[in-house]
Amino acid sequence: MNETNPSIWAVRPVAKEHTTELTAWRAFVITGPGSEHRTLHLTGYVQQLGEGRVSSPVSDFDPVARTARSSSGRTYLLVGPTGHHPDAEYVWSHWLRLNGTGEADVKEVSSDLQRQTQEAAQ
């Protein structure tokens, strides 16, 4: 549990949850304030655990396999199309606030990743 918000908690270690399936997923590029440094993050709903999730920065994306590996070493499997889930939106909004990220620093790129997966499937 988190002292700031008891409904937000740390995820299980990668050793116990190496691969995570995300439904109603979205992708965002974050640009640090006053920085050229950009990171890609995924957010979505983890149906098996009944919780929203935000990934650490994505280091590798495979549109054929529909997987993304985060800097923590976790692999995310993108299930179905992009979408919205209230739990994922809730966690995402708290993640942005906790990391001091404003709207000007965020660009949604979900449709770009969705297009890449569709083109790879052809």
Coordinates of C-alpha atoms in Angstrom, one line a residue:
M1 CA 0.0 0.0 0.0
N2 CA 1.0 3.6 -0.5
E3 CA 0.9 6.0 2.3
T4 CA -0.3 8.8 0.0
N5 CA -3.2 6.8 -1.5
P6 CA -4.1 3.3 0.0
S7 CA -5.7 2.2 -3.3
I8 CA -2.3 2.5 -5.1
W9 CA 0.3 -0.2 -4.4
A10 CA 3.6 -1.5 -5.8
V11 CA 3.4 -4.3 -8.3
R12 CA 4.8 -7.8 -7.7
P13 CA 8.5 -8.3 -8.5
V14 CA 9.4 -9.2 -12.0
A15 CA 10.6 -12.6 -10.7
K16 CA 7.0 -13.4 -9.6
E17 CA 5.3 -11.7 -12.6
H18 CA 7.5 -11.8 -15.6
T19 CA 4.8 -11.5 -18.2
T20 CA 1.7 -9.3 -17.8
E21 CA -1.3 -9.2 -20.1
L22 CA -2.7 -5.7 -20.6
T23 CA -6.2 -5.2 -21.9
A24 CA -7.8 -1.8 -22.7
W25 CA -4.2 -0.6 -23.1
R26 CA -2.8 2.8 -24.1
A27 CA 0.7 4.1 -24.8
F28 CA 2.2 7.5 -23.9
V29 CA 5.5 9.2 -24.6
I30 CA 6.6 11.3 -21.6
T31 CA 9.1 14.2 -22.2
G32 CA 10.8 15.4 -19.1
P33 CA 10.4 19.1 -18.3
G34 CA 13.1 21.1 -20.0
S35 CA 14.6 17.9 -21.4
E36 CA 14.9 16.1 -24.7
H37 CA 14.7 12.7 -22.8
R38 CA 11.6 10.8 -23.8
T39 CA 10.2 7.6 -22.3
L40 CA 7.4 5.3 -23.6
H41 CA 5.0 4.0 -21.0
L42 CA 2.0 1.6 -21.3
T43 CA -1.1 1.7 -19.2
G44 CA -4.0 -0.8 -19.1
Y45 CA -6.0 -3.2 -17.2
V46 CA -4.5 -6.5 -15.8
Q47 CA -7.6 -8.7 -15.9
Q48 CA -5.9 -11.6 -14.0
L49 CA -5.2 -9.4 -11.0
G50 CA -8.2 -7.0 -11.4
E51 CA -6.0 -3.9 -11.3
G52 CA -4.9 -1.0 -13.5
R53 CA -1.2 -0.8 -14.3
V54 CA 1.4 1.7 -15.6
S55 CA 4.7 0.3 -16.9
S56 CA 8.1 1.5 -16.2
P57 CA 9.8 2.9 -19.4
V58 CA 9.5 0.6 -22.4
S59 CA 12.9 -0.5 -23.8
D60 CA 11.7 -2.7 -26.6
F61 CA 8.5 -3.2 -28.6
D62 CA 7.7 -6.2 -30.9
P63 CA 4.7 -5.4 -33.0
V64 CA 4.6 -9.0 -34.4
A65 CA 4.4 -10.6 -30.9
R66 CA 2.4 -7.6 -29.6
T67 CA 4.8 -7.4 -26.6
A68 CA 6.8 -4.7 -24.9
R69 CA 9.6 -5.1 -22.5
S70 CA 10.0 -2.5 -19.8
S71 CA 13.2 -1.3 -18.2
S72 CA 12.3 -3.4 -15.1
G73 CA 12.5 -6.5 -17.4
R74 CA 8.8 -7.2 -17.3
T75 CA 7.2 -8.2 -20.6
Y76 CA 3.7 -6.8 -21.4
L77 CA 1.5 -8.6 -23.8
L78 CA -1.0 -6.2 -25.5
V79 CA -4.3 -8.0 -25.7
G80 CA -7.0 -6.7 -28.0
P81 CA -7.3 -3.1 -29.2
T82 CA -6.4 0.0 -27.4
G83 CA -9.0 1.2 -25.0
H84 CA -10.0 2.8 -21.7
H85 CA -10.6 1.1 -18.3
P86 CA -11.4 3.2 -15.2
D87 CA -8.9 1.3 -13.0
A88 CA -6.1 2.0 -15.6
E89 CA -7.1 5.6 -15.9
Y90 CA -7.1 6.0 -12.1
V91 CA -3.6 4.6 -11.7
W92 CA -2.3 6.6 -14.7
S93 CA -3.6 9.9 -13.3
H94 CA -2.0 9.1 -9.9
W95 CA 1.3 8.1 -11.7
L96 CA 1.4 11.4 -13.5
R97 CA 0.8 13.3 -10.3
L98 CA 3.4 11.4 -8.3
N99 CA 6.0 11.9 -11.0
G100 CA 5.2 15.6 -11.4
T101 CA 4.3 15.1 -15.1
G102 CA 2.0 17.7 -16.6
E103 CA -0.3 17.4 -19.6
A104 CA 2.2 19.3 -21.8
D105 CA 4.8 16.6 -21.1
V106 CA 2.5 13.7 -22.3
K107 CA 1.7 12.6 -25.9
E108 CA -0.6 9.6 -26.5
V109 CA 0.8 7.2 -29.1
S110 CA -1.6 4.3 -28.7
S111 CA -2.8 4.5 -32.3
D112 CA 0.8 4.4 -33.6
L113 CA 1.5 1.1 -31.7
Q114 CA -1.9 -0.3 -32.7
R115 CA -1.2 0.5 -36.3
Q116 CA 2.3 -1.2 -36.1
T117 CA 0.7 -4.4 -34.7
Q118 CA -1.9 -4.4 -37.4
E119 CA 0.7 -3.9 -40.2
A120 CA 2.8 -6.6 -38.7
A121 CA -0.1 -9.0 -38.7
Q122 CA -0.6 -8.7 -42.5

